[in-house]
Short mmCIF file of N, CA and C in Angstrom, two decimals:
data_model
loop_
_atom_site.label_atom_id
_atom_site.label_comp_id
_atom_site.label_asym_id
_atom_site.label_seq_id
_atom_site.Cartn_x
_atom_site.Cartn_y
_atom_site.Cartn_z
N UNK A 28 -3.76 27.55 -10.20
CA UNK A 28 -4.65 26.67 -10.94
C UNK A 28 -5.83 26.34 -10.04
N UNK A 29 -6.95 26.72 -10.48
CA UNK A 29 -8.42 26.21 -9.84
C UNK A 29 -8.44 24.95 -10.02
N UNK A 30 -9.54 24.26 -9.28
CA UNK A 30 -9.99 23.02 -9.11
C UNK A 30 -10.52 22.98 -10.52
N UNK A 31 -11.20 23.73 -10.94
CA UNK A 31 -12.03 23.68 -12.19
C UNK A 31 -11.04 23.34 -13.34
N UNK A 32 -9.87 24.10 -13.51
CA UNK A 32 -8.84 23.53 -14.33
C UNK A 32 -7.83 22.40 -14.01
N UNK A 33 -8.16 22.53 -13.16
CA UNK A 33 -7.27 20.47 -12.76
C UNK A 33 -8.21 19.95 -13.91
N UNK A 34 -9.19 20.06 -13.88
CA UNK A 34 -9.98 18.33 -15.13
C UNK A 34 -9.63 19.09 -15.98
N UNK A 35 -9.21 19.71 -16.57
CA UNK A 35 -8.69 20.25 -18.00
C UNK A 35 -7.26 19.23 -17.91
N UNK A 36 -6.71 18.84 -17.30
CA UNK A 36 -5.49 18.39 -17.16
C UNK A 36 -5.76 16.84 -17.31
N UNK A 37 -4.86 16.24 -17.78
CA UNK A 37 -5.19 14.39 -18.78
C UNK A 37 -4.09 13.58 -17.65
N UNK A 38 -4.59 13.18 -17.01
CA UNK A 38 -3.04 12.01 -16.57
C UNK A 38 -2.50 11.05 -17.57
N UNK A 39 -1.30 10.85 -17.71
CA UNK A 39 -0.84 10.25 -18.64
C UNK A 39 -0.98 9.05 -18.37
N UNK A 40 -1.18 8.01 -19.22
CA UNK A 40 -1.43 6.70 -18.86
C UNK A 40 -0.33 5.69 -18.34
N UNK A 41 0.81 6.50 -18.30
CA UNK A 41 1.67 5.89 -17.42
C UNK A 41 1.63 6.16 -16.07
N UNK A 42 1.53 6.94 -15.99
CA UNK A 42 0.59 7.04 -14.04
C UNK A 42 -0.36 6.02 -13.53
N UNK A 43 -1.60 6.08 -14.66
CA UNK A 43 -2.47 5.20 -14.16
C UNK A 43 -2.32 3.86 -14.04
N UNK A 44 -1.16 3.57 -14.86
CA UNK A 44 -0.51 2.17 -14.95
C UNK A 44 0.10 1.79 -13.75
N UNK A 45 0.93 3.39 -13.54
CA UNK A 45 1.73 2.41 -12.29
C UNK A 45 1.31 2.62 -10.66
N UNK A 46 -0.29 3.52 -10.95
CA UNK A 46 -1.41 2.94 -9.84
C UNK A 46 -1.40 1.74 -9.24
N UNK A 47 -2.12 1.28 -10.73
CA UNK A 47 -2.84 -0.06 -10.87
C UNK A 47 -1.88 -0.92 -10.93
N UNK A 48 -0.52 -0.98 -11.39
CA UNK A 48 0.53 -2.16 -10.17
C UNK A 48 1.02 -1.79 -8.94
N UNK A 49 0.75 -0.19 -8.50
CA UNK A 49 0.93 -0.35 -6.70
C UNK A 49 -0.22 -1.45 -6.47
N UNK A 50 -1.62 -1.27 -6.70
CA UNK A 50 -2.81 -1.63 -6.19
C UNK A 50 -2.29 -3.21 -5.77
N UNK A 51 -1.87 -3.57 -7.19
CA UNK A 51 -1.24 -5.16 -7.68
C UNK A 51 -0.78 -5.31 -6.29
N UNK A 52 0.59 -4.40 -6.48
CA UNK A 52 1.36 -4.80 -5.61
C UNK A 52 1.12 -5.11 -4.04
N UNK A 53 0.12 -4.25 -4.05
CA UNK A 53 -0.25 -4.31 -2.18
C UNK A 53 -1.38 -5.38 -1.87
N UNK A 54 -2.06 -5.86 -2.67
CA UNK A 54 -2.90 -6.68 -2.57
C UNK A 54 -2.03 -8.32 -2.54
N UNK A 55 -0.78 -8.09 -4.03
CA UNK A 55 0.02 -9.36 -3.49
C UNK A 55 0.70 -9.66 -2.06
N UNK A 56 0.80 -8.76 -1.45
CA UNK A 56 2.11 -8.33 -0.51
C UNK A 56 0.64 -8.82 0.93
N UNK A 57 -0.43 -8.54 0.74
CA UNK A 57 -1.65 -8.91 1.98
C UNK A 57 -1.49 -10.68 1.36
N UNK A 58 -1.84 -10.95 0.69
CA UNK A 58 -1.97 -12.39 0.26
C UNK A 58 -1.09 -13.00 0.82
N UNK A 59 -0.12 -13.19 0.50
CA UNK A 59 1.31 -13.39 0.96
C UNK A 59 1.12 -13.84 2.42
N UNK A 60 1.48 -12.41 2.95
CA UNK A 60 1.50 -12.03 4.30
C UNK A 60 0.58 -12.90 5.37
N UNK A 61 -0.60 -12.69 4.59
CA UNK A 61 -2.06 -13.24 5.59
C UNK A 61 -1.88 -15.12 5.60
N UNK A 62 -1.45 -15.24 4.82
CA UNK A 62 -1.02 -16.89 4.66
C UNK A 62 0.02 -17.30 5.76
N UNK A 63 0.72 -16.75 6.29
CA UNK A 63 1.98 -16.94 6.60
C UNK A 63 2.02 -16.63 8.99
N UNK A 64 3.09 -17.53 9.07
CA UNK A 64 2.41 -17.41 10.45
C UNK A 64 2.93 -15.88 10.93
N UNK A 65 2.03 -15.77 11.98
CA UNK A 65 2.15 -14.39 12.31
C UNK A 65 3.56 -13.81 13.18
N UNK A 66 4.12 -14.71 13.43
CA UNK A 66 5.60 -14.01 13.82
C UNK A 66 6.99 -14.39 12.64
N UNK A 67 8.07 -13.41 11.97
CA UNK A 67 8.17 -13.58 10.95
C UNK A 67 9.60 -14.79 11.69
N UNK A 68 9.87 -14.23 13.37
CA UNK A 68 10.81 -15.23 13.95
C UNK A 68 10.05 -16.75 14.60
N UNK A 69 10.52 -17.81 15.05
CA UNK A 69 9.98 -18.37 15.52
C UNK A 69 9.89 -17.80 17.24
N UNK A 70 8.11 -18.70 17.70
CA UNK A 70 8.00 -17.50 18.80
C UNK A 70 7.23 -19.14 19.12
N UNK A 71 7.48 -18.80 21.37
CA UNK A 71 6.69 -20.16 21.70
C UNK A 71 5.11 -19.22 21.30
N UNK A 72 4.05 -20.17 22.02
CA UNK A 72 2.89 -19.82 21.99
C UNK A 72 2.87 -18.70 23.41
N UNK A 73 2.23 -17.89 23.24
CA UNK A 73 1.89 -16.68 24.14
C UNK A 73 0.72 -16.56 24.41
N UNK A 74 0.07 -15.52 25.92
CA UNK A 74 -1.56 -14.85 25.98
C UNK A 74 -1.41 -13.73 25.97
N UNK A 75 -1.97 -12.82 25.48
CA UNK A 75 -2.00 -11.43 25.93
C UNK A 75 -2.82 -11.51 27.24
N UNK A 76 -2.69 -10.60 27.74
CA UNK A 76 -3.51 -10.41 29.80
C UNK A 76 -4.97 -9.41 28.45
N UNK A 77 -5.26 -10.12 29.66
CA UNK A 77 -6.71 -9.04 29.28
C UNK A 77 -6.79 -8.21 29.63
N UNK A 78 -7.24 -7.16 29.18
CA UNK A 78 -6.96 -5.46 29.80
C UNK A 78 -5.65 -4.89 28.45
N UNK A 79 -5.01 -5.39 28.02
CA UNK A 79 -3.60 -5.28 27.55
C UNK A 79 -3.64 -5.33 26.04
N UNK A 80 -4.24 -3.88 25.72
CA UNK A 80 -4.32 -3.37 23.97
C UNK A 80 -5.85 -3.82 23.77
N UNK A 81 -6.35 -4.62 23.94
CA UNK A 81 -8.16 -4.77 24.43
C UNK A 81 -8.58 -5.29 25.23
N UNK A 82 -9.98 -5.45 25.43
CA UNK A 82 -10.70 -5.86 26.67
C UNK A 82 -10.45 -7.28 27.17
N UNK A 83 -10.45 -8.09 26.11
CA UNK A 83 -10.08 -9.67 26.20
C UNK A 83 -8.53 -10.39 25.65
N UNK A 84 -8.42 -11.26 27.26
CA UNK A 84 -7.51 -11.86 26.04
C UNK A 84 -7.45 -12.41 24.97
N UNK A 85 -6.30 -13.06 24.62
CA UNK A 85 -6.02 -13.90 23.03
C UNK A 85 -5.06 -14.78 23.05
N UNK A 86 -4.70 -15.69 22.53
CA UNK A 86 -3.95 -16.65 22.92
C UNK A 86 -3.61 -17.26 21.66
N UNK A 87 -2.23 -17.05 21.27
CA UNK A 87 -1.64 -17.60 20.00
C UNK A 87 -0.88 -18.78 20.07
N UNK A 88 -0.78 -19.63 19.55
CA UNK A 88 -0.15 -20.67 19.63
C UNK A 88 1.32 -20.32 18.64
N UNK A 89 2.14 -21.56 19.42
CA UNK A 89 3.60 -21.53 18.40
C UNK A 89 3.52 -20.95 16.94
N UNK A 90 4.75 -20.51 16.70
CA UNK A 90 4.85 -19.72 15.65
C UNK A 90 6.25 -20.47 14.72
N UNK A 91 6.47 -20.84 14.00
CA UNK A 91 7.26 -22.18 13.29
C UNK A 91 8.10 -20.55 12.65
N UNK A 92 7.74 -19.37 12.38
CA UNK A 92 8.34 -18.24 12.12
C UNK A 92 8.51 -18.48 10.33
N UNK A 93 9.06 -17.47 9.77
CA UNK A 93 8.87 -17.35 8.39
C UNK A 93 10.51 -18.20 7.64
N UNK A 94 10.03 -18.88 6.38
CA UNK A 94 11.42 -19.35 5.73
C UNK A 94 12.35 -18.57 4.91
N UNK A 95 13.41 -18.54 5.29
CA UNK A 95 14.04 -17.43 4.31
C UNK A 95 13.57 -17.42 3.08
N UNK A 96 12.88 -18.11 2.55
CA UNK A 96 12.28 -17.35 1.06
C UNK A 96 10.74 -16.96 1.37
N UNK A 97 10.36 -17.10 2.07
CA UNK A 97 9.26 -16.21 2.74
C UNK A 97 9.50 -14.95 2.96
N UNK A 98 10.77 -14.88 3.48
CA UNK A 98 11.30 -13.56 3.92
C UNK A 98 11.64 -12.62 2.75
N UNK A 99 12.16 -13.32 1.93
CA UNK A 99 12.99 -12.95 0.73
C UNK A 99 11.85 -12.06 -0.07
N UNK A 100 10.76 -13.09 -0.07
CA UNK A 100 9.24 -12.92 -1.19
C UNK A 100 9.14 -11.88 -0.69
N UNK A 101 9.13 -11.85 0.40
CA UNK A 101 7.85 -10.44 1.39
C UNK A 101 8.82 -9.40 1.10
N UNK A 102 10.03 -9.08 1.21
CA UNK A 102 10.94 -8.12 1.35
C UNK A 102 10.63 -7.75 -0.08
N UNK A 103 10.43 -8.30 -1.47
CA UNK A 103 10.74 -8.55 -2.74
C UNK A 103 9.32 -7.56 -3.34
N UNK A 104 8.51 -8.25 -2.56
CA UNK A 104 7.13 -7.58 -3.02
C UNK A 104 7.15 -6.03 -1.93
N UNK A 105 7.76 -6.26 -0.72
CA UNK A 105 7.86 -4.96 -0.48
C UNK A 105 8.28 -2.96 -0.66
N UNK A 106 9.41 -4.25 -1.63
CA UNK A 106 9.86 -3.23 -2.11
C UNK A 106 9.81 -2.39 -3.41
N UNK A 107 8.97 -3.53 -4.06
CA UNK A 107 8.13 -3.22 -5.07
C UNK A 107 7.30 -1.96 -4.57
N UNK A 108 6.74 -2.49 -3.83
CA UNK A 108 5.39 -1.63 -3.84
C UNK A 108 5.83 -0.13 -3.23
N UNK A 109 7.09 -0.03 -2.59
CA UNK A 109 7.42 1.29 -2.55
C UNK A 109 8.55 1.58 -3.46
N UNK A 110 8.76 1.35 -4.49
CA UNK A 110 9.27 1.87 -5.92
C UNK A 110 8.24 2.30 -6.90
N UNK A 111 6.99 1.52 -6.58
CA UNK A 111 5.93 2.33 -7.29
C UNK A 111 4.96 3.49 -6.83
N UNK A 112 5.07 3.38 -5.38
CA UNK A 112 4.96 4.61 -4.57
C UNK A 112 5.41 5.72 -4.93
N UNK A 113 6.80 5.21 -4.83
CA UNK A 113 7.73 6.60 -5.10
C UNK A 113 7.72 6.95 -6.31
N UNK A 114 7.48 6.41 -7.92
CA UNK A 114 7.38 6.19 -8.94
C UNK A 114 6.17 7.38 -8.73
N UNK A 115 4.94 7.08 -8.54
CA UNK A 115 3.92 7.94 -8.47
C UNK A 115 4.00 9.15 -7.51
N UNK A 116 4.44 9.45 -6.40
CA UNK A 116 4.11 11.05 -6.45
C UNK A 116 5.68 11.10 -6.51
N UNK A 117 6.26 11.26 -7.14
CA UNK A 117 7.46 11.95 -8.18
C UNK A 117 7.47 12.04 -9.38
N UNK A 118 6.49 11.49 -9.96
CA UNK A 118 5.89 11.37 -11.23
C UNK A 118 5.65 13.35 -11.55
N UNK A 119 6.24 13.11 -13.10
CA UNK A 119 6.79 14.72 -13.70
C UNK A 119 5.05 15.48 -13.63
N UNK A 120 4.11 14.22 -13.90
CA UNK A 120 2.93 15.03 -14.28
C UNK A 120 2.57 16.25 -12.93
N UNK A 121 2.67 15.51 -11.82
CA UNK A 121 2.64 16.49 -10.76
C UNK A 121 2.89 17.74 -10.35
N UNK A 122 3.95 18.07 -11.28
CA UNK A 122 4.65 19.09 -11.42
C UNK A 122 3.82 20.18 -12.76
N UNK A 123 3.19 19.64 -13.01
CA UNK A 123 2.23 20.61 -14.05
C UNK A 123 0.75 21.46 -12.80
N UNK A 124 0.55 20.72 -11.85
CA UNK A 124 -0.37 20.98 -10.92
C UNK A 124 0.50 21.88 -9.80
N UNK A 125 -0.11 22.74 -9.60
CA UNK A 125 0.23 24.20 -8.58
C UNK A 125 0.17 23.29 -7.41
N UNK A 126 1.26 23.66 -6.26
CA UNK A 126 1.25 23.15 -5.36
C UNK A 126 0.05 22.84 -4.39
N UNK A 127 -0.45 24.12 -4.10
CA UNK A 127 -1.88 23.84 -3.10
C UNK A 127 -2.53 23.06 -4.04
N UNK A 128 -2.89 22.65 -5.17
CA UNK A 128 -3.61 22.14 -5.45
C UNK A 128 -3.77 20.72 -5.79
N UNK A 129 -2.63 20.31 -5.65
CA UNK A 129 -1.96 18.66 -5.64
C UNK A 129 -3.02 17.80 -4.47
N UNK A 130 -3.30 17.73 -3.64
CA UNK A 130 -4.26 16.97 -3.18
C UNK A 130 -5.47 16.71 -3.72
N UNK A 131 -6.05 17.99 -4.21
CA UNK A 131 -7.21 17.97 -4.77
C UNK A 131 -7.33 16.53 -6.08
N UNK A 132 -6.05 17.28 -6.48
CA UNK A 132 -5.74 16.72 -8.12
C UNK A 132 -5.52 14.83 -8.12
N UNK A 133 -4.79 14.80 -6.87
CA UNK A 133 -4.44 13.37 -6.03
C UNK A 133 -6.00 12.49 -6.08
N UNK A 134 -6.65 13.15 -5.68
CA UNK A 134 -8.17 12.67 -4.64
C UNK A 134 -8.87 12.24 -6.22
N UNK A 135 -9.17 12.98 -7.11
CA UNK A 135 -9.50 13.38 -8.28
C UNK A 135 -8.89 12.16 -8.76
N UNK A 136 -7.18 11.88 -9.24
CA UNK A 136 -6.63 10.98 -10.24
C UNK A 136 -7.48 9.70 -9.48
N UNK A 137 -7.19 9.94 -7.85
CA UNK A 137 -7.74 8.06 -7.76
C UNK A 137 -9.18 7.78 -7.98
N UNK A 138 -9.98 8.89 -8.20
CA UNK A 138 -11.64 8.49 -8.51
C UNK A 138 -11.24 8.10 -10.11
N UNK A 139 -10.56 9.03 -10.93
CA UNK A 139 -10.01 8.70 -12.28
C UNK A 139 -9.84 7.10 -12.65
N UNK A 140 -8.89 6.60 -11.68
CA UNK A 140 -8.60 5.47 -11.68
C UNK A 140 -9.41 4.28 -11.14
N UNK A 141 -10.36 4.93 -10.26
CA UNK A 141 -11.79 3.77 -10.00
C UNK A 141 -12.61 3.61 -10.91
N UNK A 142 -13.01 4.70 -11.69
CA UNK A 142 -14.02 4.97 -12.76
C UNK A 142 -13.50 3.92 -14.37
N UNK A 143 -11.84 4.27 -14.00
CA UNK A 143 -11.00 2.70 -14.91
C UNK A 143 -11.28 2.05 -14.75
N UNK A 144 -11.63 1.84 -13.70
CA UNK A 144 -11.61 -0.12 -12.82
C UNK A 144 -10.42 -0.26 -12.26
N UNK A 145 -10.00 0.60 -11.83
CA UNK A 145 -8.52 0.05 -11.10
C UNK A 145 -8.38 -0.04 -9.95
N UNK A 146 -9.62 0.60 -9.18
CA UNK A 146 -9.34 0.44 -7.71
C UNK A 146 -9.30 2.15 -7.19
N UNK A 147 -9.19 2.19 -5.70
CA UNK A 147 -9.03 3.42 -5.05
C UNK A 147 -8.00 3.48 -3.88
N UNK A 148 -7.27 2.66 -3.83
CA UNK A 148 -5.92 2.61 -3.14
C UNK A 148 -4.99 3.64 -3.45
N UNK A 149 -4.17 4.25 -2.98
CA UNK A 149 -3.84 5.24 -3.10
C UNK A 149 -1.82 4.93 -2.93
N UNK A 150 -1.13 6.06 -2.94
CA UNK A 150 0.32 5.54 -3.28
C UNK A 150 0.67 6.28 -1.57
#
């Protein structure tokens, strides 16, 4: 199958659906996350040395660590978002597209799915 006949080919709108709740999903799962203190255990306050992963140090203060339903949420939405991962490239439509040509077709569905409005995040 040529590139030229991939757009002859329709994604079914259950694909694009369950894009656009990975997208959901990973955008809830940053929200979440970015709210929440940065060690998921409790941790004293630390410096990194300077020199040590970049030029300057950094210096974090105590970490109160995450509440088991913090934990629970994050694990909850995590695993969401890789059931819809896996949901999408195991998805049957894929299997209509010739192997070498599955990236192409990949690159293609997610402009498909921007041109929706759904975003360009990918599975």
């Amino acid at each position: 199958m040529s590139h030229h006949s991939y757009q002859k080919l329709r994604e079914p709108g259950d694909l694009l659906q369950l894009q656009q709740d990975l997208n959901t999903a990973r955008a809830e799962v940053s929200a979440l996350v970015s709210g929440l203190p940065y060690s998921v255990e409790p941790m004293e306050a630390w410096q990194r040395p300077e020199g040590y992963w970049l030029g300057t140090a950094r210096s974090y203060t105590d970490s109160p660590g995450w509440s088991e339903q913090e934990q629970k949420e994050v694990a909850t939405l995590r695993e969401r978002e890789r059931d819809l991962a896996a949901a999408i490239v195991t998805h049957a439509f894929w299997s209509e597209v010739a192997g070498p040509e599955r990236p192409d077709a990949r690159s293609q569905f997610k402009h498909a799915l921007a041109a929706a409005g759904g975003g360009e995040q990918e599975a």
